[in-house]
mmCIF file of C-alpha atoms in Angstrom:
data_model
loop_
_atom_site.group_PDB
_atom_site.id
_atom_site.type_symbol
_atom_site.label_atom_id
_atom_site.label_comp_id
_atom_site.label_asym_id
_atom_site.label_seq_id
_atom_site.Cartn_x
_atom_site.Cartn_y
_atom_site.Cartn_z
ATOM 1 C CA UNK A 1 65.214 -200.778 14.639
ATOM 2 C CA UNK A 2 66.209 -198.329 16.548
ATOM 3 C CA UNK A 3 64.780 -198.064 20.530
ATOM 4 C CA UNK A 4 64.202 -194.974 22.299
ATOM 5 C CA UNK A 5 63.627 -195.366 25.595
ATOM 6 C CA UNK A 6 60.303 -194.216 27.395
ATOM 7 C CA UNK A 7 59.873 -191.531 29.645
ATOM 8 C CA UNK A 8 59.213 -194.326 32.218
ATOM 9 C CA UNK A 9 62.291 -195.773 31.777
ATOM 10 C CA UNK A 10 64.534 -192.554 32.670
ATOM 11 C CA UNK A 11 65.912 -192.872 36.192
ATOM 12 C CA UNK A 12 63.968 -188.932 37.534
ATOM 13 C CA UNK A 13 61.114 -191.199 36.823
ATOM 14 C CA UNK A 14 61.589 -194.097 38.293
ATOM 15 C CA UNK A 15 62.191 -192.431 41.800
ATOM 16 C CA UNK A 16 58.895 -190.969 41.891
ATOM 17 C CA UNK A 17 57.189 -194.119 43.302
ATOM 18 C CA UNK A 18 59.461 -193.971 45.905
ATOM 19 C CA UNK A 19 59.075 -190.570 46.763
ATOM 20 C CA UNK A 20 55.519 -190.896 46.186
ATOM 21 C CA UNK A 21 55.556 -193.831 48.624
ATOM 22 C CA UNK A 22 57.799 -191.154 51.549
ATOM 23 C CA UNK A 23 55.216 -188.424 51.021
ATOM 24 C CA UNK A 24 51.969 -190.929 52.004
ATOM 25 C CA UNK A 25 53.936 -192.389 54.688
ATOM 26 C CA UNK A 26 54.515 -188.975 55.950
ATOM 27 C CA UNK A 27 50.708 -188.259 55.365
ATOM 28 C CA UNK A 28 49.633 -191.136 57.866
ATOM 29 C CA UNK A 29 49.960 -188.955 61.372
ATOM 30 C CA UNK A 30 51.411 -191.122 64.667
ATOM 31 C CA UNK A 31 49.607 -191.502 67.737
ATOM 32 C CA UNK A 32 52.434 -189.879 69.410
ATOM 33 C CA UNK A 33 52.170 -186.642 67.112
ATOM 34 C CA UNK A 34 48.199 -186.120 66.887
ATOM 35 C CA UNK A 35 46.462 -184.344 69.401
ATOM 36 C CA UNK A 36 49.568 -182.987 71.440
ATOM 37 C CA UNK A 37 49.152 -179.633 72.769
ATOM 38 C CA UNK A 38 52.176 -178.585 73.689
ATOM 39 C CA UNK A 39 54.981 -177.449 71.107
ATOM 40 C CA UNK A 40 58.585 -177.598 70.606
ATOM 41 C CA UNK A 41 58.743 -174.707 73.124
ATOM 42 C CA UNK A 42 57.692 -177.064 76.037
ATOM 43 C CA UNK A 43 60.836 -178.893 75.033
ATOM 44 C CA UNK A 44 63.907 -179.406 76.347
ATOM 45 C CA UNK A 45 66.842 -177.703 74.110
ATOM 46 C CA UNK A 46 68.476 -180.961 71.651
ATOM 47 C CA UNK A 47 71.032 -179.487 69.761
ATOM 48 C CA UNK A 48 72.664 -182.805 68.703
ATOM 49 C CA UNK A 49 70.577 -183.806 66.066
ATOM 50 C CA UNK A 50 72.382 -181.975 62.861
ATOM 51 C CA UNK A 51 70.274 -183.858 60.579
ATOM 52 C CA UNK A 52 66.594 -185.705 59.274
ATOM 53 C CA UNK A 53 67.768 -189.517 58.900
ATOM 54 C CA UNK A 54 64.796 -191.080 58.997
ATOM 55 C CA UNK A 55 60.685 -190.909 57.791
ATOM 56 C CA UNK A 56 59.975 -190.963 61.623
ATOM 57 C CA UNK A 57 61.929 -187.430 62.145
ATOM 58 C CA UNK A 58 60.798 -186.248 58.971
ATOM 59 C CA UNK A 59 57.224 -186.286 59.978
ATOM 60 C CA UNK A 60 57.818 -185.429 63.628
ATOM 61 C CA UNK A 61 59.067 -182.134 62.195
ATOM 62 C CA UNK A 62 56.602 -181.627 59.836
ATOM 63 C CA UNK A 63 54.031 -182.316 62.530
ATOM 64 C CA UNK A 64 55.603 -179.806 64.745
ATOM 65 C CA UNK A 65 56.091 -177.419 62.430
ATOM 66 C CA UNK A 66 52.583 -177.670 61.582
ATOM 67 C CA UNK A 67 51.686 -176.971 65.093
ATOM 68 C CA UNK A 68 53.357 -173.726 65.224
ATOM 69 C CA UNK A 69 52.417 -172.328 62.487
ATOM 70 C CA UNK A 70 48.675 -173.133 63.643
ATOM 71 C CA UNK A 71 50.121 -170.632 66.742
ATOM 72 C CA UNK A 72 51.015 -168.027 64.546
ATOM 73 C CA UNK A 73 48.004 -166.161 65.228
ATOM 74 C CA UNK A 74 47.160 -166.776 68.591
ATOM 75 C CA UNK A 75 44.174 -168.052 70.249
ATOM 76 C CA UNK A 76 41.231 -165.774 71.855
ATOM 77 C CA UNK A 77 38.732 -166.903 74.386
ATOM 78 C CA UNK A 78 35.574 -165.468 75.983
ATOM 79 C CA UNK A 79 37.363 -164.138 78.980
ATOM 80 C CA UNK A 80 40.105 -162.209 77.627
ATOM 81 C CA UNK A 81 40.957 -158.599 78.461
ATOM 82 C CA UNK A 82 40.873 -156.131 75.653
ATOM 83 C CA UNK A 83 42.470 -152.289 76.394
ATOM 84 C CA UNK A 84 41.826 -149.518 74.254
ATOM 85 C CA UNK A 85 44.372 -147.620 73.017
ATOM 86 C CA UNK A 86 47.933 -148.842 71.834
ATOM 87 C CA UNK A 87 49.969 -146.883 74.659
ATOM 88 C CA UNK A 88 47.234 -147.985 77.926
ATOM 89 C CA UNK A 89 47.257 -151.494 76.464
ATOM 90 C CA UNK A 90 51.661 -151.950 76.224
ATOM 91 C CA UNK A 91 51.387 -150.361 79.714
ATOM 92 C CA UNK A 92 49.233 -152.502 81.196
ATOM 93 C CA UNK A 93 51.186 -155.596 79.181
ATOM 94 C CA UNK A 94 54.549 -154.707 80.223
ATOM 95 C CA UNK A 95 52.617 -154.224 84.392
ATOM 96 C CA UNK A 96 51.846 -157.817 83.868
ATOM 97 C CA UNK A 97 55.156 -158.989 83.650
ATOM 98 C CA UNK A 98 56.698 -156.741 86.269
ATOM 99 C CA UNK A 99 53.737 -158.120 88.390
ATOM 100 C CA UNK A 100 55.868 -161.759 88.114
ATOM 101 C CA UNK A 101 58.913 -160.936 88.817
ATOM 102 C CA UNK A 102 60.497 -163.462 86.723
ATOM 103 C CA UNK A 103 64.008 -162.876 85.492
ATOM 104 C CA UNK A 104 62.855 -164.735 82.195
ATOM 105 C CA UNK A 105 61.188 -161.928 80.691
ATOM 106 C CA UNK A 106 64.067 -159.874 80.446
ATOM 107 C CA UNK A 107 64.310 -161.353 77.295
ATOM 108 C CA UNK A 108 67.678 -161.863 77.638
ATOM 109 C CA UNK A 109 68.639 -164.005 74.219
ATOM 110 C CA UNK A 110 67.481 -161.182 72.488
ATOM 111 C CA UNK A 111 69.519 -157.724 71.501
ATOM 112 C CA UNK A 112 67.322 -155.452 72.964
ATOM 113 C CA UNK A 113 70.128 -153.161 74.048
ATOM 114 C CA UNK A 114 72.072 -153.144 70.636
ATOM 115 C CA UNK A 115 68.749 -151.384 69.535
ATOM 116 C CA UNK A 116 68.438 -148.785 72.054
ATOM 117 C CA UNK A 117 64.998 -151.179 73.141
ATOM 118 C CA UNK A 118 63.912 -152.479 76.398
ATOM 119 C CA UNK A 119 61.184 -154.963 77.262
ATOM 120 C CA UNK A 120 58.669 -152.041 77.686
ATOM 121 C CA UNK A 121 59.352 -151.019 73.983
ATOM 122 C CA UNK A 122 58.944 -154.821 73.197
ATOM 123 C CA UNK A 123 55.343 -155.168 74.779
ATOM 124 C CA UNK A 124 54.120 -152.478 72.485
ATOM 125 C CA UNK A 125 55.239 -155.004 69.741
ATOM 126 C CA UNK A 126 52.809 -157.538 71.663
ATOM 127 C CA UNK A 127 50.199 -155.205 71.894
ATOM 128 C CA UNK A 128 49.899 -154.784 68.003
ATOM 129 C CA UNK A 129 50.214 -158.233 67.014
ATOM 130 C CA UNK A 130 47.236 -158.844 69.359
ATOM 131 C CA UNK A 131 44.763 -156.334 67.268
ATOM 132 C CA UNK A 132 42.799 -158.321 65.061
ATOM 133 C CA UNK A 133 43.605 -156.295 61.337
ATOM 134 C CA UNK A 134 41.098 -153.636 60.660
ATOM 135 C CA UNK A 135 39.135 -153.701 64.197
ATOM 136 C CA UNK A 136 37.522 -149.949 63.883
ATOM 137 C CA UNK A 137 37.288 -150.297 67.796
ATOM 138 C CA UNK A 138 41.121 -150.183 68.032
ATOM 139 C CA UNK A 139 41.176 -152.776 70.847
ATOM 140 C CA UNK A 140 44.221 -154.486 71.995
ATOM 141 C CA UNK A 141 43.718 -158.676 73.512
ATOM 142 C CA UNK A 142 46.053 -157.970 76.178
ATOM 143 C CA UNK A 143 45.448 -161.302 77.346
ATOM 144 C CA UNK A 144 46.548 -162.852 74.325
ATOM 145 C CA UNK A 145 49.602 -160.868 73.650
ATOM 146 C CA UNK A 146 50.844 -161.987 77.347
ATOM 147 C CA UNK A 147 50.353 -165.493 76.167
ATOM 148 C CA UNK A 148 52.653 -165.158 73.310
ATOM 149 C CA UNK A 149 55.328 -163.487 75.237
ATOM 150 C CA UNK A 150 54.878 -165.659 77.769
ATOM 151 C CA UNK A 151 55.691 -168.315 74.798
ATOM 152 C CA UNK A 152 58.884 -165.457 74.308
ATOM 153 C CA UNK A 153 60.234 -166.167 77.728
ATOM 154 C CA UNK A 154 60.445 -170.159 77.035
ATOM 155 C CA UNK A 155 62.012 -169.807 73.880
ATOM 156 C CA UNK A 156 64.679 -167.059 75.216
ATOM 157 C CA UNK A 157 65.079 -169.055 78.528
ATOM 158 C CA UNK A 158 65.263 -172.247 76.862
ATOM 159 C CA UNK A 159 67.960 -171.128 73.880
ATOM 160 C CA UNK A 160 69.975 -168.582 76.023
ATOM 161 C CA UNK A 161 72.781 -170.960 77.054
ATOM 162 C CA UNK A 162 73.855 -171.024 73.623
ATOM 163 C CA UNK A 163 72.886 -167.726 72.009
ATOM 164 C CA UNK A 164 74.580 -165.486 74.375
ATOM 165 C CA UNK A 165 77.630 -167.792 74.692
ATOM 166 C CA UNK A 166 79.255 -164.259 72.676
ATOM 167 C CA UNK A 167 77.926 -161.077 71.952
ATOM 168 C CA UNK A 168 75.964 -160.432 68.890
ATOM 169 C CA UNK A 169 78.328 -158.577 66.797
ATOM 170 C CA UNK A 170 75.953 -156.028 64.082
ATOM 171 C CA UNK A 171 78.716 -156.208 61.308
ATOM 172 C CA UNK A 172 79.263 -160.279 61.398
ATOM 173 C CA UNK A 173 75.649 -160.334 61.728
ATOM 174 C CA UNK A 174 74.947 -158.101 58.200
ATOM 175 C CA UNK A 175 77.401 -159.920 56.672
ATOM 176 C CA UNK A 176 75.977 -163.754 57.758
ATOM 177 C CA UNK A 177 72.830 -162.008 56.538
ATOM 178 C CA UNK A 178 74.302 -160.879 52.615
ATOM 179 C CA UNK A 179 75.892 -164.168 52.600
ATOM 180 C CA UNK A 180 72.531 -166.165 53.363
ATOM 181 C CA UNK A 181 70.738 -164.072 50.177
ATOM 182 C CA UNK A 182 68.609 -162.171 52.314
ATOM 183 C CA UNK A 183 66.622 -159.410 50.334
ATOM 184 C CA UNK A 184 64.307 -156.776 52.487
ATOM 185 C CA UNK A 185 63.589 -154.037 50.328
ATOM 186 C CA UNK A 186 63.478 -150.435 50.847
ATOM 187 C CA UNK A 187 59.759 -149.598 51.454
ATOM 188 C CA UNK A 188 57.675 -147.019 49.939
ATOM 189 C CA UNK A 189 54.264 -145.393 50.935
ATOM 190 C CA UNK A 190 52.036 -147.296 48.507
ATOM 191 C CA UNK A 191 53.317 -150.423 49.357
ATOM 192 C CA UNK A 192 51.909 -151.297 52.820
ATOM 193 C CA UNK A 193 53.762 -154.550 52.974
ATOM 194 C CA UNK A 194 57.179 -155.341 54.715
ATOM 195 C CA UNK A 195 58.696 -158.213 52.194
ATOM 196 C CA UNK A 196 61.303 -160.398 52.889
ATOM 197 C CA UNK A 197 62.693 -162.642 50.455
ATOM 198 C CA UNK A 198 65.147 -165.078 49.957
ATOM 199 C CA UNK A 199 66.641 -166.407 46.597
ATOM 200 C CA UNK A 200 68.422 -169.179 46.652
ATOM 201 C CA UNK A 201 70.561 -167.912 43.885
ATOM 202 C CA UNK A 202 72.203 -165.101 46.321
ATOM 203 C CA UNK A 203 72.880 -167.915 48.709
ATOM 204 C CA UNK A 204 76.985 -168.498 49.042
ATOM 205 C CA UNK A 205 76.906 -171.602 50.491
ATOM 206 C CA UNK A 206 80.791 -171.696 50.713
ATOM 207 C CA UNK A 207 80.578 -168.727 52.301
ATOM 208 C CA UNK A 208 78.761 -170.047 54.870
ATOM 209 C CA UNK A 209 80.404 -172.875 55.563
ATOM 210 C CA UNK A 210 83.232 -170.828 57.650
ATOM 211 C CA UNK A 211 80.756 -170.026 60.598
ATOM 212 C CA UNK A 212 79.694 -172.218 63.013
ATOM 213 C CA UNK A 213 75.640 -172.752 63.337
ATOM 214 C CA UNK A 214 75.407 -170.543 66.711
ATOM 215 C CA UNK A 215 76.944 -167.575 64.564
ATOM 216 C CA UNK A 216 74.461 -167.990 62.103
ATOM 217 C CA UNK A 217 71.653 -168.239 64.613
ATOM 218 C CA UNK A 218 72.623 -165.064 66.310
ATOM 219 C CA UNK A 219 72.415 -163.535 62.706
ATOM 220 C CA UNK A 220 68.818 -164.279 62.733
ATOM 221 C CA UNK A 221 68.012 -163.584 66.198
ATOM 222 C CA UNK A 222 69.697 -160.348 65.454
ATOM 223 C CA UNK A 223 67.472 -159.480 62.220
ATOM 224 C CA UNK A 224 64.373 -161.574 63.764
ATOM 225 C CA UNK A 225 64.823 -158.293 66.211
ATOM 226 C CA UNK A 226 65.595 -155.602 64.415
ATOM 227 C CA UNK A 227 62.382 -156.368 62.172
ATOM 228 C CA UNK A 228 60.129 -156.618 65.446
ATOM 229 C CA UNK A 229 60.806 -152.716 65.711
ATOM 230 C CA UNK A 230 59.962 -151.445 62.235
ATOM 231 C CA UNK A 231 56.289 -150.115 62.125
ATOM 232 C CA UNK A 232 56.019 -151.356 58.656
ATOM 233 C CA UNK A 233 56.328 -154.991 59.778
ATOM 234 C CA UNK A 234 54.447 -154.236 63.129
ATOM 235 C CA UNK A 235 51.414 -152.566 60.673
ATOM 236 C CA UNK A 236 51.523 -154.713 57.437
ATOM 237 C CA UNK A 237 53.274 -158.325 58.848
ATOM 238 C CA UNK A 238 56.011 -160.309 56.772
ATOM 239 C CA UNK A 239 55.380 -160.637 53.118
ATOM 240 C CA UNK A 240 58.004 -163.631 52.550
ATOM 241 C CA UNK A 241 59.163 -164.876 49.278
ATOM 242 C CA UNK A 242 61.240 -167.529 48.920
ATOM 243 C CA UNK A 243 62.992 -168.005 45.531
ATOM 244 C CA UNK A 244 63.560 -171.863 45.514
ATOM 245 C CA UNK A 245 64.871 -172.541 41.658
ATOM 246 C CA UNK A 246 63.377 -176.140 41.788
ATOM 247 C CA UNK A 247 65.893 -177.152 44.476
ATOM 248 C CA UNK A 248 64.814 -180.790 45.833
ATOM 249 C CA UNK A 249 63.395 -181.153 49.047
ATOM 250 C CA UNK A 250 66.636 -182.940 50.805
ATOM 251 C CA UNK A 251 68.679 -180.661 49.515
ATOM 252 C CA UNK A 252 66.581 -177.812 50.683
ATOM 253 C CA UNK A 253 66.209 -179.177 53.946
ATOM 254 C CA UNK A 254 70.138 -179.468 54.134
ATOM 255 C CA UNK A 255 71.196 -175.524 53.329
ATOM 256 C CA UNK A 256 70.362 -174.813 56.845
ATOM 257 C CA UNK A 257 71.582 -175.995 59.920
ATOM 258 C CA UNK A 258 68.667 -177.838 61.797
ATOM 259 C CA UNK A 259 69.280 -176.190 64.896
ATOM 260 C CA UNK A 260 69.259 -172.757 62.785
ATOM 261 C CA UNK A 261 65.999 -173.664 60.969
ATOM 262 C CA UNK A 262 64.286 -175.163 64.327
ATOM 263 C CA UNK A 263 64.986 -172.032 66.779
ATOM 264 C CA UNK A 264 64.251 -169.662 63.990
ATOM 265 C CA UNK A 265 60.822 -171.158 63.770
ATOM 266 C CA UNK A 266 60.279 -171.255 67.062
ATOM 267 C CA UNK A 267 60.717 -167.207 67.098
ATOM 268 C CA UNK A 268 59.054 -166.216 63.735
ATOM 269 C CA UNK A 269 55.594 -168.510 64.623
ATOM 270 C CA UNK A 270 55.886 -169.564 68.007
ATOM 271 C CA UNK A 271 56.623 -166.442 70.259
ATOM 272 C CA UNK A 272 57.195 -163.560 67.841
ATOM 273 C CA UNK A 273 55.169 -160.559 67.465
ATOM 274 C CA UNK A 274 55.569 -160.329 63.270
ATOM 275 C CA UNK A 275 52.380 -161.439 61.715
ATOM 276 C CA UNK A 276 53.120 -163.309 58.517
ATOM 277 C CA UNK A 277 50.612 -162.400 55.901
ATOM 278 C CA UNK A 278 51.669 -164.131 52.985
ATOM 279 C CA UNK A 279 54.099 -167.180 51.390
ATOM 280 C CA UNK A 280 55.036 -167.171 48.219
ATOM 281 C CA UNK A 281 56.956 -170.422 47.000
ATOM 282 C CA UNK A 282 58.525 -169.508 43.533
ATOM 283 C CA UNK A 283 59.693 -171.611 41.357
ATOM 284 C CA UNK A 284 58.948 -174.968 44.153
ATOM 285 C CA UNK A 285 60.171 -178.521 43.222
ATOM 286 C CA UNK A 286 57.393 -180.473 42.729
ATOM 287 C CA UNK A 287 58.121 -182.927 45.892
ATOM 288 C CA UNK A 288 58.298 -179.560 48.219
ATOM 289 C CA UNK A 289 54.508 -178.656 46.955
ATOM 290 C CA UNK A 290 52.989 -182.228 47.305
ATOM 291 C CA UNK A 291 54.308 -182.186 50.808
ATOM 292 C CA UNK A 292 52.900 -178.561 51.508
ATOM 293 C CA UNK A 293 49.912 -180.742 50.443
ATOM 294 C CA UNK A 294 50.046 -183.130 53.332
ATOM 295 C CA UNK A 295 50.689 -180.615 55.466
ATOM 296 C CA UNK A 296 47.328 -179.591 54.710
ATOM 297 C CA UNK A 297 46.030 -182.603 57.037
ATOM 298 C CA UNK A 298 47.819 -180.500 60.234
ATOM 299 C CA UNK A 299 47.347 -176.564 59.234
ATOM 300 C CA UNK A 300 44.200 -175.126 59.801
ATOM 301 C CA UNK A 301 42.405 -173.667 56.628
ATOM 302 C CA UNK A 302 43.257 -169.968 57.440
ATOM 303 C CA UNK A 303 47.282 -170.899 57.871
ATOM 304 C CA UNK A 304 47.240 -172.521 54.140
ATOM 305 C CA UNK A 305 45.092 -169.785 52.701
ATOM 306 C CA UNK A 306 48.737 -167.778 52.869
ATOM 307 C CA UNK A 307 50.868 -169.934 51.058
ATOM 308 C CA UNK A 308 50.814 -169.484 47.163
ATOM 309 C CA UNK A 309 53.195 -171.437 44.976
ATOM 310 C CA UNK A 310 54.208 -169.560 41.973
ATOM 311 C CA UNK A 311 55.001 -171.561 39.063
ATOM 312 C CA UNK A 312 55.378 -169.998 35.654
ATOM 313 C CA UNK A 313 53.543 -167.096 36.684
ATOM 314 C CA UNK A 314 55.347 -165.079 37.554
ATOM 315 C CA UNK A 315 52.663 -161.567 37.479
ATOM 316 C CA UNK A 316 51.328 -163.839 40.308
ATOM 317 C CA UNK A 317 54.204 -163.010 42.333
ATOM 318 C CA UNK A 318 55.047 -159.369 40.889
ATOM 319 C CA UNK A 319 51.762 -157.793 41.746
ATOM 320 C CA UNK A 320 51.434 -159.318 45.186
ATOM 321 C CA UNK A 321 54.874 -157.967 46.337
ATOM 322 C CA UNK A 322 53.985 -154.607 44.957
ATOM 323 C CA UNK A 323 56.016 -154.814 41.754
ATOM 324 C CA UNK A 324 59.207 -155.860 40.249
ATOM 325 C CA UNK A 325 61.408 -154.215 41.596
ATOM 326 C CA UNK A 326 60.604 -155.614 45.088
ATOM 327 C CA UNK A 327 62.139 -158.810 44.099
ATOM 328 C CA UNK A 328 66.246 -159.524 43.269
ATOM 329 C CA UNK A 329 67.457 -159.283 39.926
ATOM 330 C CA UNK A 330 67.322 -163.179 38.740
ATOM 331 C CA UNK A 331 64.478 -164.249 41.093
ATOM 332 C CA UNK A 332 62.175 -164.644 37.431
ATOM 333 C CA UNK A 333 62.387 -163.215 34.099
ATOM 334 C CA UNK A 334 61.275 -159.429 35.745
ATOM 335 C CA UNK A 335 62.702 -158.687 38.889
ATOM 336 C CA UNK A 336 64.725 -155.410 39.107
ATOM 337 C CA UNK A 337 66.024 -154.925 42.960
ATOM 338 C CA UNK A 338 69.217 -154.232 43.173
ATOM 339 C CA UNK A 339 70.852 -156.596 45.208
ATOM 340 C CA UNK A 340 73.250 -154.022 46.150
ATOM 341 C CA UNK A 341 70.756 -151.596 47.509
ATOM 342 C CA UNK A 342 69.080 -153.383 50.195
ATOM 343 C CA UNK A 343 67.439 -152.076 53.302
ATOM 344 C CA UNK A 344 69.696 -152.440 56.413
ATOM 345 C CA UNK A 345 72.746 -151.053 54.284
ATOM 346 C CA UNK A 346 73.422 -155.086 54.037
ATOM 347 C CA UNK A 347 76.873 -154.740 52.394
ATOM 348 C CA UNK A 348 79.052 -156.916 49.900
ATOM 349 C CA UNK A 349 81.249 -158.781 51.819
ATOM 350 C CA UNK A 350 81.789 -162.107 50.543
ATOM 351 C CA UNK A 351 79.114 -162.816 47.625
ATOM 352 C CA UNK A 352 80.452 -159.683 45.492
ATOM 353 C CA UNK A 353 76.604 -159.405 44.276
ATOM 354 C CA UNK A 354 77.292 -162.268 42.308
ATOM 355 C CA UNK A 355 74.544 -165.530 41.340
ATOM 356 C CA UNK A 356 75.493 -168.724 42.395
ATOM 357 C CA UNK A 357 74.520 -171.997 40.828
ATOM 358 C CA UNK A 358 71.674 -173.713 42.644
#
């Protein structure tokens, strides 16, 4: 007779146990991990480690992932200061630092000048991400927003060695940017959201291979900035998508440099003034939701309340970004943006608007 072989026996299957066996490992917090207040910030800069080689570093940087994204709003105590009025409140923000005369918050890792910004512009950035969303008092937690640029003056002291080693060049940067897949698009006046997404499937990975991780890093400082100014994204916060095609979780964790993906998230939930309203995961492997699972056991309930994983449905995703054609051609069966007619005048210079196999 003939055999077929169970579903057990196939070799995708097989692994699970193991995998199974890496996520509960990773589940069971150290001593060393739990219970530390300080972040990666407090840190000295390690740029050495390229990659995750063991369970130990995998759940150190979950765990301290975790911990900044449970900073992404801030904290707010009894005694803070709270200013009426957006223009008093930046003022009296942007005194505060003057008051210290500390050369670290010039901000100097970040292009402020390419923009025609300076650190007074910046604090009024500060000042809005401090406003809790729909207070009818319109009061600003000054004391709260100099916290978080205090946590801004780390980071850009910390990382400045290496990001202003050369200039941040706007046309290498826009076209590190097309290369990586990113997709803002153009806004509208219904649609009070800023979205940012990124499909794997727009992602030229040969592309990228020609420039060195500090050139990539400067393309996100550079965008990480030019997003702080737009008053959509200082009004609405980041709607991010991220089109995943059921890539595996090593694999996922290996399209971007380490240093890239660890300095980046230092800015975006660490130090940076863009609130980040919503997460959608589309099209997640399952490994990559089980461990968004166990990361559950760090994040506070408000921080997992934004992340949505969209599976098969895909309205899910549609309606929350505002519509269809808010999302790439290819990133599910609907989406309509034109990947050629991006905000930022992102232009075609190495993916030719082409799909790559993920």
């Amino acid at each position: 007779p003939v055999t077929t072989p169970s579903r057990t026996s196939h070799p995708r299957w097989q692994a699970r146990p193991v995998l199974l066996q890496t996520m509960a490992s990773l589940a069971k917090p150290d001593e060393q991990v739990v219970g530390e207040e300080s972040t990666s910030l407090d840190q000295k800069a390690d740029y050495s480690k390229k990659t995750i080689t063991s369970q130990a570093e995998m759940k150190s940087e979950i765990a301290e992932k975790s911990k900044l994204m449970n900073q992404m709003d801030g904290v707010e105590s009894a005694g803070d200061t709270y200013v009426f009025g957006l223009d008093d409140a930046a003022a009296q923000l942007h005194q505060t630092l003057i008051d210290t005369g500390d050369a670290r918050y010039n901000f100097e890792s970040l292009p402020l000048a390419l923009f025609g910004k300076t650190t007074k512009d910046l604090c009024r950035g500060y000042a809005l991400w401090s406003r809790k969303d729909n207070d009818p008092a319109d009061r600003f937690n000054v004391t709260k927003a100099r916290l978080r640029m205090d946590n801004l003056a780390k980071w850009s002291d910390k990382h400045k060695a290496v990001i202003t080693k050369e200039p941040f060049d706007e046309e290498l940067c826009t076209a590190i940017l097309y290369t990586m897949g990113v997709f803002l698009p153009k806004r509208d006046e219904q649609n009070k959201k800023f979205i940012w997404v990124i499909d794997l499937a727009l992602w030229d990975t040969k592309g990228m291979s020609k420039y060195s991780w500090e050139t990539q890093l400067r393309a996100m400082v550079y965008i990480f900035t030019k997003i702080s100014f737009e008053a959509d994204a200082q009004l609405y916060g980041l709607t991010l998508v991220e089109s995943l095609h059921y890539m595996n979780l090593f694999k996922l964790m290996g399209i971007v440099d380490r240093n890239v993906k660890s300095i980046t998230d230092e800015l975006l939930m660490g130090c940076g003034c863009l609130k980040v309203k919503k997460i959608y995961l589309a099209e997640a492997h399952w490994f990559l939701r089980g461990m968004m699972s166990f990361m559950g056991m760090f994040l506070s309930t408000k921080v997992m309340s934004r992340f949505l994983s969209v599976g098969s449905d895909w309205k899910v995703l549609y309606d929350g970004v505002g519509g269809c054609e808010k999302v790439p051609v290819g990133c599910g069966p609907n989406g309509s943006g034109d990947v050629e007619d991006r905000w930022l005048g992102l232009k075609n210079h190495t993916a030719e608007g082409k799909r790559f196999e993920v």
